[in-house]
Short mmCIF file of C-alpha atoms in Angstrom, two decimals:
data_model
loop_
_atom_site.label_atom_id
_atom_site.label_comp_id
_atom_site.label_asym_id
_atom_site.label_seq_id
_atom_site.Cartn_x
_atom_site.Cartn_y
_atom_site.Cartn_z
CA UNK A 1 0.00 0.00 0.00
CA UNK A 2 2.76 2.27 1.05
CA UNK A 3 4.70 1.33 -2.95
CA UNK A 4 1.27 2.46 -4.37
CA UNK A 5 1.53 6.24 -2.60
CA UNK A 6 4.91 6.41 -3.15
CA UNK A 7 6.10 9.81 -3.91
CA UNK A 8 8.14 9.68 -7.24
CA UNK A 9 11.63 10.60 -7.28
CA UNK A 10 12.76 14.15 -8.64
CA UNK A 11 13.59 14.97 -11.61
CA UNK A 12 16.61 16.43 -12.32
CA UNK A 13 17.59 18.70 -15.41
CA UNK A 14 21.03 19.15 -16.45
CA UNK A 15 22.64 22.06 -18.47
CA UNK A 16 25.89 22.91 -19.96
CA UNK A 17 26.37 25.83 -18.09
CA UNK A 18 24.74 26.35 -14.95
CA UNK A 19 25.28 23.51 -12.23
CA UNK A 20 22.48 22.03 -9.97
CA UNK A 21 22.16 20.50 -6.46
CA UNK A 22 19.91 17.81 -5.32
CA UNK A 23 18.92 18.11 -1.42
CA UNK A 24 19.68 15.31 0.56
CA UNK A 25 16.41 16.14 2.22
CA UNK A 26 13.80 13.35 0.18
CA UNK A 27 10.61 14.04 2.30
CA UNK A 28 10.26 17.73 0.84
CA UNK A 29 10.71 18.90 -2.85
CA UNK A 30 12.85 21.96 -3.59
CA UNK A 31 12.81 23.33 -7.10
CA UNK A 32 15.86 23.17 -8.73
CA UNK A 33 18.62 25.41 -7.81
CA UNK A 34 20.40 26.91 -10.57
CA UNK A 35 23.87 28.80 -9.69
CA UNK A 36 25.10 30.83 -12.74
CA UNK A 37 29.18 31.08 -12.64
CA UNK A 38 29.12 34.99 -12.35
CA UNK A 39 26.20 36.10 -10.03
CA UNK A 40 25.11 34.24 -6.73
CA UNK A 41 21.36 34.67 -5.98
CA UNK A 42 19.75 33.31 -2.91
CA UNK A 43 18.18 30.12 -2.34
CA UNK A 44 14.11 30.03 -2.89
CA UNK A 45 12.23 29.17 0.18
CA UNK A 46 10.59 25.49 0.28
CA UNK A 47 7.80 24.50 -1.36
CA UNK A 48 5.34 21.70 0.27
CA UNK A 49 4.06 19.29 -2.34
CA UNK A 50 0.68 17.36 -2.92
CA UNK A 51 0.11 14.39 -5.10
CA UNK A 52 -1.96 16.44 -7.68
CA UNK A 53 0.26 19.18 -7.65
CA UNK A 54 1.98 20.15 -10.88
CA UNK A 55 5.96 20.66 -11.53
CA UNK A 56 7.50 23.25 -13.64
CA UNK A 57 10.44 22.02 -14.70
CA UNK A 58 11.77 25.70 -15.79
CA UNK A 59 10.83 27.80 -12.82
CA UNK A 60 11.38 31.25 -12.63
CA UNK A 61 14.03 33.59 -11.57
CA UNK A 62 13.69 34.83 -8.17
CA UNK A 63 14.43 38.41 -7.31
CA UNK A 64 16.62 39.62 -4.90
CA UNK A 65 14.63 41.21 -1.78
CA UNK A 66 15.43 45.56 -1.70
CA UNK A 67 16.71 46.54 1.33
CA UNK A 68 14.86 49.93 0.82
CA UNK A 69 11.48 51.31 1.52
CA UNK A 70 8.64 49.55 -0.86
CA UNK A 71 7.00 51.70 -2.90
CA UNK A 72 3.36 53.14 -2.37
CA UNK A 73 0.56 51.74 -4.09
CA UNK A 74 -0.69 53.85 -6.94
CA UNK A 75 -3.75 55.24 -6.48
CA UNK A 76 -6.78 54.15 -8.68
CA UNK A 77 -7.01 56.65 -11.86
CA UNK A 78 -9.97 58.63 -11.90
CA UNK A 79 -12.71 58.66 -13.85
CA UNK A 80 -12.11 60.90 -16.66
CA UNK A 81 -15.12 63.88 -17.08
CA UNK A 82 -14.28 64.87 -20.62
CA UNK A 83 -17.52 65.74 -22.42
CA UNK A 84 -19.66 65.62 -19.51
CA UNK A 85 -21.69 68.86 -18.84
CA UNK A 86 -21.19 69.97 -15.44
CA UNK A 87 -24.63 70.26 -12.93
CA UNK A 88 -25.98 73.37 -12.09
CA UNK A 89 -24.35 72.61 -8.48
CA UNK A 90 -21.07 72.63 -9.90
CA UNK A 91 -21.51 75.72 -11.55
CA UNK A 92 -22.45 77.30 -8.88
CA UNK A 93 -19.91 77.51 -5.23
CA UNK A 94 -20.77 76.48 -2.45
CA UNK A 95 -21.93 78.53 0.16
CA UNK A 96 -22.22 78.07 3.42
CA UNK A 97 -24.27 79.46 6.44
CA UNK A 98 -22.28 81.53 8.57
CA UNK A 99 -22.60 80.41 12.54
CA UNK A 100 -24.30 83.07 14.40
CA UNK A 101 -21.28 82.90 17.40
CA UNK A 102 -18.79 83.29 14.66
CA UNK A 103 -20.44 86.27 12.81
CA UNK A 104 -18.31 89.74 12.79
CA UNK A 105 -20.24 92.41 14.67
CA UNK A 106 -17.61 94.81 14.59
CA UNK A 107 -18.51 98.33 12.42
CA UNK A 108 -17.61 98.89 9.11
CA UNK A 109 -14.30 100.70 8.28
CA UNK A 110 -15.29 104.70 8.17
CA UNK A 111 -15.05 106.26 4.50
CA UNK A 112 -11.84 107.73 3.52
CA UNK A 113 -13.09 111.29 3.80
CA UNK A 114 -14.09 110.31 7.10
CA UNK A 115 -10.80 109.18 7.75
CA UNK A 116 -8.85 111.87 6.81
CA UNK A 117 -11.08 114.80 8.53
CA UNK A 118 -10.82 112.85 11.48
CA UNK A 119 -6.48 112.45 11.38
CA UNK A 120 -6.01 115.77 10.18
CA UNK A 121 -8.72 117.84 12.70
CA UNK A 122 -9.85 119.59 10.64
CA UNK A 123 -13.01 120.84 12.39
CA UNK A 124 -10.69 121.39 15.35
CA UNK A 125 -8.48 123.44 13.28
CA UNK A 126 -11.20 125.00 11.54
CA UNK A 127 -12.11 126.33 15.52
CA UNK A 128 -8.75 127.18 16.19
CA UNK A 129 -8.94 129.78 12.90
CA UNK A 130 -12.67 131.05 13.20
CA UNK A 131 -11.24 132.51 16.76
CA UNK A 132 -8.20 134.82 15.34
CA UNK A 133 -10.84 136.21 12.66
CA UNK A 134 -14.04 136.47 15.03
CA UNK A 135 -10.84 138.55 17.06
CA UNK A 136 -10.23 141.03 14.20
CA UNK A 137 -13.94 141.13 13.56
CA UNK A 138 -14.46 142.45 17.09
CA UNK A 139 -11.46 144.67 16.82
CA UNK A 140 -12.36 146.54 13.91
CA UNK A 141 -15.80 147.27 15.58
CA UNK A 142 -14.48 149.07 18.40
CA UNK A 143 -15.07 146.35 21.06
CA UNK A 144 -12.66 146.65 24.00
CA UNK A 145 -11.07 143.83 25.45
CA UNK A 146 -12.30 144.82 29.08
CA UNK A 147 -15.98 144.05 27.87
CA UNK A 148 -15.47 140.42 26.21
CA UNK A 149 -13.10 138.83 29.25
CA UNK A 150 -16.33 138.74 30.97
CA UNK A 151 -18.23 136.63 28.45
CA UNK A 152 -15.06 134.46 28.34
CA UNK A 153 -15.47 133.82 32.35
CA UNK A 154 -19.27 133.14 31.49
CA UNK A 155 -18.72 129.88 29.13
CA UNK A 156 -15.87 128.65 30.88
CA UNK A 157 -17.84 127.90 34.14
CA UNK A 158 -20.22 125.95 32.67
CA UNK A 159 -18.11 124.13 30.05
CA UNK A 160 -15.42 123.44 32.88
CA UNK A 161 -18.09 121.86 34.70
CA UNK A 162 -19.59 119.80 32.08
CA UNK A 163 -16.19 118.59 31.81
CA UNK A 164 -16.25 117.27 35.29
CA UNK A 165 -19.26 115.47 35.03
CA UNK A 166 -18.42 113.62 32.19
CA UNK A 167 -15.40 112.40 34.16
CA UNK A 168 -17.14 111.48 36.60
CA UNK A 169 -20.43 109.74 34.95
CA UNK A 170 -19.50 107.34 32.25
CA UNK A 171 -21.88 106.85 30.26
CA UNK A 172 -22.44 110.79 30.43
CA UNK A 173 -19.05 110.94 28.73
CA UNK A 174 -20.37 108.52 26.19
CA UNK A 175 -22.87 110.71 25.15
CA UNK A 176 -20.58 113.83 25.31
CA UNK A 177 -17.97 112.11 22.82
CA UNK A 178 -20.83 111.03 20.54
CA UNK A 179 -21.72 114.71 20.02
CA UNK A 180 -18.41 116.65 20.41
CA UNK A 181 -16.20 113.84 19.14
CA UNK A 182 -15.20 115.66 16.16
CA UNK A 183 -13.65 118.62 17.55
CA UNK A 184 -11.63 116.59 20.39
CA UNK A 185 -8.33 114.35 20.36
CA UNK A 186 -7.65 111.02 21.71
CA UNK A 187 -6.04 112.09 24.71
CA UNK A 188 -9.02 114.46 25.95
CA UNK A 189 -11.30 111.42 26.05
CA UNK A 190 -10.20 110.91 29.68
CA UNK A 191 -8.15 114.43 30.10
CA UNK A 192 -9.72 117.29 29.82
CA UNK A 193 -11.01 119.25 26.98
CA UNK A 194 -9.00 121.29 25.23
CA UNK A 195 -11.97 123.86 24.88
CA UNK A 196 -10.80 124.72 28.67
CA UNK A 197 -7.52 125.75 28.19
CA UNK A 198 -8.35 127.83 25.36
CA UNK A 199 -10.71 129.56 27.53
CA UNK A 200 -8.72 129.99 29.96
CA UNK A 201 -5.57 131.24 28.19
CA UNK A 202 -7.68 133.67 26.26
CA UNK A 203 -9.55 135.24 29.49
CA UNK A 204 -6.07 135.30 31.13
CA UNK A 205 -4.34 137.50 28.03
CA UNK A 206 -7.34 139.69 27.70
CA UNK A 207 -7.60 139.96 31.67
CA UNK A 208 -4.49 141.16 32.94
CA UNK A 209 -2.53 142.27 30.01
CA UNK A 210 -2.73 145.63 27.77
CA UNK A 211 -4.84 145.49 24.96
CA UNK A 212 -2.05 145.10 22.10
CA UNK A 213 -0.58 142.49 23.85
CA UNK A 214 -4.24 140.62 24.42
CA UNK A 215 -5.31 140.58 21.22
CA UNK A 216 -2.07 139.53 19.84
CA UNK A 217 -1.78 136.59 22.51
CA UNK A 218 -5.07 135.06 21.07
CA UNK A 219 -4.06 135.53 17.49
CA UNK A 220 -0.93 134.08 17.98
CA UNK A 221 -2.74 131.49 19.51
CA UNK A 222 -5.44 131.05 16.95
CA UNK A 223 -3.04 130.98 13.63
CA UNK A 224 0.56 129.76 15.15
CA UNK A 225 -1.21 126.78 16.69
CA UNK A 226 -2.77 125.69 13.96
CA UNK A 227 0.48 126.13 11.69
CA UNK A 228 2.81 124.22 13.83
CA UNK A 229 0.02 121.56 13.84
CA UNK A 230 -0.12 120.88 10.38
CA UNK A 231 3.05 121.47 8.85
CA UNK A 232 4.37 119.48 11.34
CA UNK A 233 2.45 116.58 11.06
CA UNK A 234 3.28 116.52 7.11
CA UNK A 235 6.52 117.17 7.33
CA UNK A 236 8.19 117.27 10.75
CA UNK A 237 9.40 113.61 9.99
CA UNK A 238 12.12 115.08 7.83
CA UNK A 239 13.18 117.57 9.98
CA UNK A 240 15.44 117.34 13.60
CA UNK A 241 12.71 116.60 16.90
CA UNK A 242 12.92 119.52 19.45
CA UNK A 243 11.47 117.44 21.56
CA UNK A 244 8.53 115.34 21.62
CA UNK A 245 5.75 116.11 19.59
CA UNK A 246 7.83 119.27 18.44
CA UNK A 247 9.92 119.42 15.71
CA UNK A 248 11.56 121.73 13.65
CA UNK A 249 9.34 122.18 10.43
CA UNK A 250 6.16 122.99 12.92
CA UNK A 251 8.47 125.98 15.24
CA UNK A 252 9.83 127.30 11.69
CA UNK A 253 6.00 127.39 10.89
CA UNK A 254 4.46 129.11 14.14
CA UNK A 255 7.36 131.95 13.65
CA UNK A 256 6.53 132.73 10.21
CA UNK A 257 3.01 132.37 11.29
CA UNK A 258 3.96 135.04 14.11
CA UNK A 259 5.53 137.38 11.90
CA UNK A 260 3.37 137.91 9.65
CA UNK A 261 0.00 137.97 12.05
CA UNK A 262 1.87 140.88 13.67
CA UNK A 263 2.27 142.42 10.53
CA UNK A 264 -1.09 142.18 9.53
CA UNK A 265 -2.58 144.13 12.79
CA UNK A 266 0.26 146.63 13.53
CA UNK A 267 -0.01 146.87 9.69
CA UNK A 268 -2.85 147.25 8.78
CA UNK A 269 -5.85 146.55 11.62
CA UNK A 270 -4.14 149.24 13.99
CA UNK A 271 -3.81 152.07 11.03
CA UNK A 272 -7.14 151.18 9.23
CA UNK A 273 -9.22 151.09 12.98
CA UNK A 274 -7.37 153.38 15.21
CA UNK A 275 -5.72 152.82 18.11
CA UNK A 276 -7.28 151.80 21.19
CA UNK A 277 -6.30 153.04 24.75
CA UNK A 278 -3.79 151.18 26.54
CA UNK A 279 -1.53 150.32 23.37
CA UNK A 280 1.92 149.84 24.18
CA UNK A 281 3.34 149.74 20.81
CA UNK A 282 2.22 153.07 18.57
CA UNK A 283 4.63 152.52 15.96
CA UNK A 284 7.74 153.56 17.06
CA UNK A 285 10.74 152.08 18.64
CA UNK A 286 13.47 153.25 21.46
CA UNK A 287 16.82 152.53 23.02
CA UNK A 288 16.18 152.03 27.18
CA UNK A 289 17.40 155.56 28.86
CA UNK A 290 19.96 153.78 30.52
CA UNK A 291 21.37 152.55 27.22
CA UNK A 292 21.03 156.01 26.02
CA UNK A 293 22.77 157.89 29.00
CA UNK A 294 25.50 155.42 29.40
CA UNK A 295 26.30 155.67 25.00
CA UNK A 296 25.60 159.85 25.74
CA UNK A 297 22.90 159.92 23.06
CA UNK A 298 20.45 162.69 23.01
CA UNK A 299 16.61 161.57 23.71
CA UNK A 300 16.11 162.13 20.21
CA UNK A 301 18.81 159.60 19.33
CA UNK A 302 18.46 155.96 19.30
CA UNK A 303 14.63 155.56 18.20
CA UNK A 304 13.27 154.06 14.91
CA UNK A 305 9.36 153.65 13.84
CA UNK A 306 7.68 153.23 10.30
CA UNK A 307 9.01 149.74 8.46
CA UNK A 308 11.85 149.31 10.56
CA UNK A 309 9.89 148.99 13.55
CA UNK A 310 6.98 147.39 12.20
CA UNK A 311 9.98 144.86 11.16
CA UNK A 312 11.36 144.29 14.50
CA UNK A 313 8.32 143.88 16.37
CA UNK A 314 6.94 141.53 13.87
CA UNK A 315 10.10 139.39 13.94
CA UNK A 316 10.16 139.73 17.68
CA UNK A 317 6.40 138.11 17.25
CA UNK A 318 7.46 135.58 15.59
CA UNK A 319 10.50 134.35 17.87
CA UNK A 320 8.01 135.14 20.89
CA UNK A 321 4.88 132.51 19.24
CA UNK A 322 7.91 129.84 18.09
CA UNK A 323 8.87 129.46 21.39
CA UNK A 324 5.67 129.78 23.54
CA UNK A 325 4.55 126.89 21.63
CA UNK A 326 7.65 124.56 21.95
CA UNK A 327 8.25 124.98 25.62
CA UNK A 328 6.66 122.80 27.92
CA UNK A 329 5.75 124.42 31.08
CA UNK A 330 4.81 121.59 33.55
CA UNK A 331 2.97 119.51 31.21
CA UNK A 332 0.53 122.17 30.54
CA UNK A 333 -1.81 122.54 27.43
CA UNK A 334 0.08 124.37 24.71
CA UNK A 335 -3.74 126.07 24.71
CA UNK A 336 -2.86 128.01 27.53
CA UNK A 337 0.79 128.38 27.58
CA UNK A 338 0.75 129.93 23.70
CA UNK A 339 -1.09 132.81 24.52
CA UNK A 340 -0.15 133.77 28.04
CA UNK A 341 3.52 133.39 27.22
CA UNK A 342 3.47 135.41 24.13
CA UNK A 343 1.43 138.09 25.86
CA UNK A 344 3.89 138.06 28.32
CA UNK A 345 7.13 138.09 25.88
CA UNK A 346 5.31 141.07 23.89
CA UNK A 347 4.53 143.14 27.26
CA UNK A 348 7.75 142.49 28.15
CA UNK A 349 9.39 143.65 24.77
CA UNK A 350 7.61 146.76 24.57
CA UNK A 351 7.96 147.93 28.36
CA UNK A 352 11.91 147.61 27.85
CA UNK A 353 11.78 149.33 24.46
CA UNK A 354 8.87 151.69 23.70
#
């Protein structure tokens, strides 16, 4: 029974160049091994047999195993759409339902115009200018400064103490920046208002000073300012920083400012209206007596008027307004410090040399 099962005996095939080996292993079957006389390649692993199973006599090659990485699969080609219409929902994107949490609420971006009224003040400015000719206006009529420091005194009370409550109420000061907004900065929104100082500064000059000097402290105020300002923020980044916020291109505009403001109302406002009592300057310029004595000039020697004093008092403006507004008195508001400084540097000018 066992000679009836019997597994045959291998075959073996011979060639005239390669060599083969016959296990000495009979119980398993191993295909034949082939060795070429140039390459070695490794031995292929067993193969279990079954009676019905099938011998290739020519099996073949094995490959060598890689020692690096396999390679990834390819991925499936896709089904090619040429000459296929697209759907209406492919024609269309697709758009999604924004999430209620996730929606912006924040307000839109003001228009340019907006934008640049806003950076430039220009209804703070525009203020600032309507005061030096609402001055002149006043002048020219006759009005003396003794009966408008009064009215000054009147709105500073209450807008002072509107001030106060805003500070002190917020949402008070909400509804205050809604409706003055425009004609305030960024750092009055929890300092005070610059409205205040101008008051103030304005009430002072045309309170305790002559009349010349007065008016010319809240013109200098009114036009210098507002020079400085804006040339400076154009084009004080090209120019050396006096200090901070201050540079060079906005003094060089408040002096020429100043000169020329004093020209225009020892010019022409004082001739063309008259003088008003109290004037210090009335055209005409003098060496101090002490000067005089000490140089042995006659009292008729060492004065000048017309042009030439028109010139120096003008220039003296000028230097007088350039520097009011760079100094920085104890971090007060240039508002106040403008005019009361130049009223004093003009009251002092003239009681030394007229």
């Amino acid at each position: 029974m066992a000679q009836q099962y019997a597994v045959p005996g291998t075959p073996q095939i011979t060639s005239a160049t390669p060599t083969t080996e016959t296990p000495s292993n009979q119980d398993t079957y191993f295909t034949p091994i082939t060795r070429p006389s140039t390459k070695h390649h490794p031995s292929p692993s067993t193969i279990s047999e079954t009676p019905n199973q099938t011998r290739n006599p020519n099996p073949p090659p094995q490959t060598p195993p890689s020692k690096s990485a396999p390679a990834p699969a390819a991925a499936p080609p896709k089904p090619s759409l040429a000459g296929r219409k697209p759907s209406k929902a492919q024609k269309q994107p697709h758009r999604s339902r924004p999430n209620p949490s996730q929606t912006d609420t924040s307000p839109p971006p003001p228009p340019h115009w907006r934008s640049f009224i806003h950076r430039h003040e220009i209804p703070r400015k525009a203020l600032h200018l309507s005061i030096g000719f609402f001055t002149l206006h006043l002048y020219s009529r006759g009005t003396r400064a003794s009966t408008i420091h009064p009215y000054l005194l009147g709105a500073l009370i209450p807008i002072a103490s509107t001030d106060y409550l805003r500070h002190t109420f917020p949402a008070f000061n909400r509804l205050y920046i809604r409706c003055l907004g425009a004609l305030m900065r960024e750092s009055e929104v929890e300092g005070w208002n610059g409205v205040i100082w101008y008051l103030l500064g304005a009430w002072t000059v045309l309170r305790w000073m002559p009349p010349d000097c007065g008016v010319m402290g809240v013109l200098l105020l009114s036009w210098c300012d507002t020079a400085a300002s804006t040339v400076g923020r154009l084009y004080g980044r090209y120019t050396p920083r006096i200090r901070r916020g201050k540079s060079l291109a906005g003094s060089a505009a408040a002096a020429v400012v100043g000169v020329v403001t004093a020209g225009l109302f020892w010019g022409w406002a004082v001739p063309r209206f008259g003088f008003t009592e109290g004037f210090l300057f009335r055209g005409e310029l003098g060496v101090p007596g002490v000067v005089r004595g000490a140089l042995g000039w006659k009292e008729e020697d060492g004065r000048v008027g017309g042009w030439v004093a028109l010139g120096v008092v003008s220039l003296w403006s000028g230097f007088v307004a350039s520097a009011s507004e760079v100094v920085d008195l104890w971090g007060w508001d240039d508002n106040l410090t403008i005019p009361v400084l130049s009223g004093l540097g003009l009251w002092g000018f003239f009681s030394v040399f007229c």
